[in-house]
Short mmCIF file of C-alpha atoms in Angstrom, two decimals:
data_model
loop_
_atom_site.label_atom_id
_atom_site.label_comp_id
_atom_site.label_asym_id
_atom_site.label_seq_id
_atom_site.Cartn_x
_atom_site.Cartn_y
_atom_site.Cartn_z
CA MET A 42 0.00 0.00 0.00
CA LEU A 43 1.41 3.38 -1.02
CA ILE A 44 1.52 6.02 1.70
CA ASP A 45 0.00 9.40 0.83
CA THR A 46 3.10 11.61 0.75
CA ALA A 47 3.67 15.06 -0.72
CA VAL A 48 6.66 17.38 -1.08
CA VAL A 49 6.60 20.81 0.56
CA TYR A 50 9.17 23.59 0.86
CA THR A 51 9.73 26.26 3.50
CA ASP A 52 11.51 28.90 1.41
CA SER A 53 10.68 30.17 -2.06
CA ALA A 54 14.41 30.14 -2.84
CA ILE A 55 14.32 26.33 -2.89
CA ALA A 56 10.98 25.96 -4.69
CA LYS A 57 12.70 24.69 -7.84
CA GLN A 58 14.63 22.13 -5.81
CA ALA A 59 11.36 20.91 -4.28
CA GLU A 60 9.70 20.68 -7.69
CA THR A 61 12.61 18.64 -9.04
CA LEU A 62 12.51 16.29 -6.05
CA ALA A 63 8.75 15.81 -6.41
CA PHE A 64 9.20 14.98 -10.09
CA GLN A 65 11.99 12.50 -9.38
CA LEU A 66 10.00 10.73 -6.66
CA LYS A 67 6.70 10.97 -8.56
CA LEU A 68 5.10 12.78 -5.63
CA PRO A 69 2.76 15.78 -5.68
CA LEU A 70 3.69 19.18 -4.33
CA ALA A 71 1.58 19.94 -1.27
CA GLN A 72 -1.15 22.49 -1.93
CA PRO A 73 -2.81 24.78 0.65
CA GLY A 74 -5.71 23.05 2.36
CA GLN A 75 -4.71 19.55 1.24
CA LEU A 76 -3.99 16.91 3.87
CA HIS A 77 -1.33 14.23 3.46
CA GLU A 78 -0.24 11.42 5.76
CA LEU A 79 3.44 12.30 5.36
CA LEU A 80 5.28 15.39 4.14
CA LEU A 81 8.77 15.41 2.68
CA ARG A 82 9.89 18.93 3.51
CA CYS A 83 12.68 20.80 1.73
CA THR A 84 14.37 23.37 3.96
CA PRO A 85 17.54 25.47 3.60
CA ASP A 86 19.13 23.09 6.14
CA GLY A 87 18.22 19.89 4.33
CA LEU A 88 15.46 17.37 3.73
CA GLU A 89 13.16 16.09 6.47
CA LEU A 90 10.15 13.80 6.81
CA LEU A 91 7.23 14.61 9.06
CA LYS A 92 3.77 13.35 9.90
CA PRO A 93 1.59 16.46 10.22
CA ASP A 94 -1.09 16.87 12.87
CA ASP A 95 0.16 13.97 14.97
CA PRO A 96 0.49 15.05 18.63
CA HIS A 97 2.58 11.98 19.49
CA LEU A 98 5.43 12.96 17.18
CA SER A 99 7.70 15.70 18.45
CA GLY A 100 9.31 16.67 15.18
CA PRO A 101 10.61 15.62 11.76
CA VAL A 102 12.99 12.80 10.87
CA ARG A 103 16.15 13.77 9.03
CA VAL A 104 19.55 12.24 8.29
CA ASP A 105 22.37 14.19 9.93
CA PHE A 106 25.81 12.61 10.16
CA THR A 107 27.52 15.76 11.40
CA ALA A 108 26.00 16.07 14.88
CA GLY A 109 24.00 14.28 17.53
CA ALA A 110 23.95 10.50 17.84
CA ALA A 111 25.91 9.90 14.63
CA ALA A 112 28.79 12.08 15.81
CA PHE A 113 28.77 10.40 19.22
CA ARG A 114 28.96 6.94 17.67
CA ARG A 115 31.91 7.99 15.50
CA LYS A 116 33.81 8.92 18.63
CA GLN A 117 32.90 5.63 20.34
CA GLN A 118 34.08 3.35 17.52
CA GLY A 119 36.17 1.08 19.70
CA LYS A 120 33.11 0.15 21.76
CA GLU A 121 30.84 -0.73 18.84
CA LEU A 122 29.84 -4.39 18.52
CA LEU A 123 29.07 -3.88 14.83
CA LEU A 124 32.72 -3.22 14.02
CA ARG A 125 33.73 -6.47 15.70
CA ALA A 126 31.03 -8.35 13.83
CA VAL A 127 32.16 -7.20 10.37
CA GLY A 128 35.82 -7.85 11.19
CA CYS A 129 36.79 -4.19 10.91
CA LYS A 130 40.27 -3.31 12.12
CA ILE A 131 40.30 0.13 13.69
CA GLY A 132 42.96 2.39 12.21
CA ARG A 133 43.32 0.50 8.92
CA PRO A 134 41.65 2.71 6.29
CA LEU A 135 39.68 0.94 3.57
CA ALA A 136 40.44 -2.40 5.23
CA VAL A 137 36.94 -3.84 4.75
CA ALA A 138 34.50 -3.47 1.85
CA VAL A 139 30.89 -3.73 3.03
CA ILE A 140 27.57 -3.96 1.22
CA ASP A 141 24.76 -2.61 3.40
CA ALA A 142 21.72 -4.23 1.83
CA THR A 143 19.18 -2.49 4.10
CA GLY A 144 20.35 1.12 4.19
CA GLY A 145 17.52 2.81 6.11
CA LEU A 146 18.83 6.05 7.61
CA GLY A 147 22.43 4.96 7.10
CA ARG A 148 23.72 5.26 10.66
CA ASP A 149 25.42 1.87 10.75
CA SER A 150 26.93 2.44 7.31
CA PHE A 151 28.34 5.78 8.39
CA LEU A 152 29.87 4.20 11.48
CA LEU A 153 31.53 1.56 9.30
CA ALA A 154 32.86 4.22 6.94
CA ALA A 155 34.15 6.24 9.90
CA ALA A 156 36.13 3.16 10.96
CA GLY A 157 37.76 2.94 7.52
CA CYS A 158 35.40 0.67 5.58
CA THR A 159 34.19 1.37 2.08
CA VAL A 160 30.43 0.94 2.01
CA GLN A 161 27.90 0.40 -0.75
CA ILE A 162 24.39 1.15 0.53
CA PHE A 163 21.25 -0.22 -1.10
CA GLU A 164 17.93 1.37 -0.19
CA ARG A 165 14.84 0.34 -2.11
CA GLN A 166 12.41 2.88 -0.58
CA PRO A 167 12.76 6.06 -2.69
CA ILE A 168 11.83 8.53 0.07
CA LEU A 169 14.26 6.96 2.54
CA ALA A 170 16.90 7.00 -0.19
CA ALA A 171 16.25 10.72 -0.77
CA LEU A 172 16.70 11.45 2.95
CA LEU A 173 19.89 9.41 2.98
CA ALA A 174 21.28 11.08 -0.14
CA ASP A 175 20.61 14.49 1.40
CA GLY A 176 22.39 13.54 4.62
CA LEU A 177 25.40 12.19 2.73
CA GLU A 178 25.66 15.32 0.61
CA ARG A 179 25.68 17.54 3.69
CA ALA A 180 28.29 15.26 5.29
CA ARG A 181 30.49 15.71 2.21
CA GLN A 182 30.31 19.47 2.70
CA CYS A 183 31.41 19.28 6.35
CA ARG A 184 35.17 19.22 6.91
CA GLU A 185 34.93 16.76 9.81
CA THR A 186 32.87 14.19 7.89
CA ALA A 187 33.79 14.75 4.23
CA GLN A 188 36.34 11.94 3.98
CA ILE A 189 33.98 9.52 5.71
CA ALA A 190 31.11 10.32 3.35
CA GLU A 191 33.38 9.83 0.32
CA ARG A 192 33.77 6.16 1.31
CA ILE A 193 30.02 5.62 0.87
CA GLN A 194 28.14 4.92 -2.36
CA LEU A 195 24.34 4.98 -2.36
CA PHE A 196 22.33 2.87 -4.78
CA VAL A 197 18.57 3.32 -5.00
CA GLY A 198 17.11 -0.09 -5.71
CA ASP A 199 16.49 -3.63 -4.56
CA ALA A 200 19.48 -5.30 -2.90
CA VAL A 201 18.15 -8.80 -3.58
CA SER A 202 18.16 -8.16 -7.32
CA ALA A 203 21.66 -6.68 -7.11
CA LEU A 204 22.95 -9.68 -5.14
CA HIS A 205 21.39 -12.09 -7.63
CA LYS A 206 23.18 -10.28 -10.46
CA MET A 207 26.45 -10.61 -8.56
CA GLN A 208 25.81 -14.33 -8.22
CA GLU A 209 25.09 -14.67 -11.94
CA ARG A 210 28.40 -12.94 -12.73
CA GLY A 211 30.29 -15.14 -10.28
CA GLN A 212 31.17 -12.18 -8.06
CA HIS A 213 31.66 -12.31 -4.30
CA ALA A 214 31.42 -9.70 -1.56
CA ALA A 215 33.75 -9.47 1.41
CA VAL A 216 31.02 -8.44 3.87
CA ILE A 217 27.26 -8.04 3.50
CA TYR A 218 25.37 -6.33 6.31
CA LEU A 219 21.65 -6.75 6.93
CA ASP A 220 19.46 -4.91 9.41
CA PRO A 221 15.95 -6.08 8.44
CA MET A 222 14.33 -4.73 11.57
CA PHE A 223 13.28 -1.20 12.45
CA PRO A 224 14.18 0.73 15.59
CA GLU A 225 11.14 0.00 17.71
CA ARG A 226 13.49 -2.25 19.68
CA ARG A 227 14.81 0.84 21.49
CA LYS A 228 12.65 2.99 23.73
CA SER A 229 13.76 6.58 23.24
CA ALA A 230 11.19 9.12 22.04
CA LEU A 231 13.32 9.87 18.99
CA VAL A 232 13.39 6.26 17.91
CA LYS A 233 9.66 5.85 18.44
CA LYS A 234 9.08 8.86 16.20
CA GLU A 235 11.37 7.46 13.53
CA ALA A 236 9.94 3.96 13.82
CA GLN A 237 6.38 5.09 13.23
CA MET A 238 7.20 7.02 10.08
CA LEU A 239 9.77 4.62 8.68
CA GLN A 240 7.50 1.63 9.15
CA LEU A 241 4.78 3.46 7.25
CA LEU A 242 7.17 3.87 4.34
CA ALA A 243 8.75 0.46 4.57
CA SER A 244 5.60 -1.62 4.86
CA ALA A 245 5.16 -1.75 1.09
CA GLU A 246 8.86 -2.03 0.30
CA ALA A 247 10.37 -4.41 2.84
CA ALA A 248 12.12 -7.45 1.44
CA ASP A 249 11.42 -10.89 2.86
CA GLU A 250 14.05 -11.59 5.55
CA ALA A 251 14.75 -15.17 4.52
CA GLN A 252 14.99 -14.20 0.85
CA LEU A 253 17.38 -11.38 1.68
CA LEU A 254 19.59 -13.63 3.80
CA ALA A 255 19.67 -16.34 1.13
CA ALA A 256 20.71 -13.82 -1.52
CA ALA A 257 23.44 -12.48 0.77
CA LEU A 258 24.76 -15.93 1.67
CA ALA A 259 25.06 -16.82 -2.02
CA VAL A 260 27.74 -14.17 -2.60
CA GLY A 261 28.96 -12.98 0.81
CA LYS A 262 32.13 -14.33 2.40
CA ARG A 263 30.91 -12.84 5.67
CA VAL A 264 27.26 -11.93 6.28
CA VAL A 265 26.30 -9.98 9.39
CA VAL A 266 22.66 -9.74 10.49
CA LYS A 267 21.48 -7.35 13.20
CA ARG A 268 18.74 -8.75 15.44
CA PRO A 269 17.05 -7.92 18.74
CA VAL A 270 19.03 -9.77 21.36
CA LYS A 271 16.20 -12.22 22.18
CA ALA A 272 14.88 -12.68 18.64
CA THR A 273 15.16 -15.95 16.79
CA CYS A 274 17.58 -16.23 13.89
CA ILE A 275 16.28 -15.64 10.39
CA ALA A 276 15.09 -18.87 8.76
CA GLY A 277 17.96 -20.60 6.98
CA PRO A 278 21.44 -21.83 7.93
CA ALA A 279 22.59 -21.29 11.50
CA PRO A 280 25.08 -18.46 12.05
CA SER A 281 28.72 -19.30 12.68
CA HIS A 282 28.70 -17.17 15.82
CA ALA A 283 27.12 -14.06 17.30
CA VAL A 284 28.41 -10.83 18.82
CA ILE A 285 25.97 -10.06 21.62
CA GLY A 286 25.15 -6.80 23.38
CA LYS A 287 22.52 -5.80 25.93
CA THR A 288 19.71 -5.08 23.47
CA VAL A 289 20.94 -6.27 20.07
CA ARG A 290 23.12 -9.00 18.68
CA PHE A 291 24.92 -9.53 15.39
CA ASP A 292 24.60 -12.99 13.85
CA VAL A 293 27.72 -13.70 11.78
CA TYR A 294 27.72 -16.18 8.89
CA LEU A 295 31.16 -17.16 7.59
CA HIS A 296 31.76 -18.95 4.30
CA THR A 297 34.80 -20.66 2.87
CA THR A 298 35.50 -20.55 -0.86
CA SER A 299 34.09 -24.05 -1.25
CA ASN A 300 30.89 -23.03 0.49
CA LEU A 301 30.52 -20.06 -1.82
CA LYS A 302 30.96 -22.26 -4.87
CA LYS A 303 28.34 -24.66 -3.52
CA ALA A 304 25.89 -21.79 -2.85
CA ASN A 305 26.42 -20.40 -6.33
CA ALA A 306 25.75 -23.80 -7.87
CA GLU A 307 22.39 -24.21 -6.13
#
């Protein structure tokens, strides 16, 4: 089911930018008096998503890698379980190439890039991809984050299809990262706000978890799956091991060359 979403702008100086975005996303421009479930708002400070007239939501969702939680996580790299799970070696630039097949708002990808990984992000939901592209562009313009953002490539499209094409060409990936869940697992007000809006968008776009894992296992030498700490594993082969935290865990699937050849032959 498509969510009723329109593009709106806050400054006449960016009206053309808003019109171009609406055309690219095949969304209407919001008109006075019209009601929409979600608004994608163009502002001089970037793109943001909001759910108007909802008293339970305190503000818009935006992607900002230059401040707030993203900046804090960059400074706490050594404590991040995700880096251990992907096999990232702190202080070795470009040491690990990662495909993030479930981009979302890109926070985990940006953390990986900050640790020296090169990251290819796939996001199939066009509005989420637009938010992510906007955040990456602003990160490239910030001196503190520019080099990190340059390690990230964003692809708008279905990761499963892309992984199948890799399999057909006999290509392998060093690390594939999957986070098929949304942030309702955490209890902060910010995450609740994001979860409500992102789940509205993702409901019609989400890939089947088992299908996504199978596609990743067919080409990935290491596949890392983020799960709530008490959740069952995704249907399929058992993980090789897990890196476990207080609220989340990372299931790690390791493949030898022979296993990859067997998966590609199936």
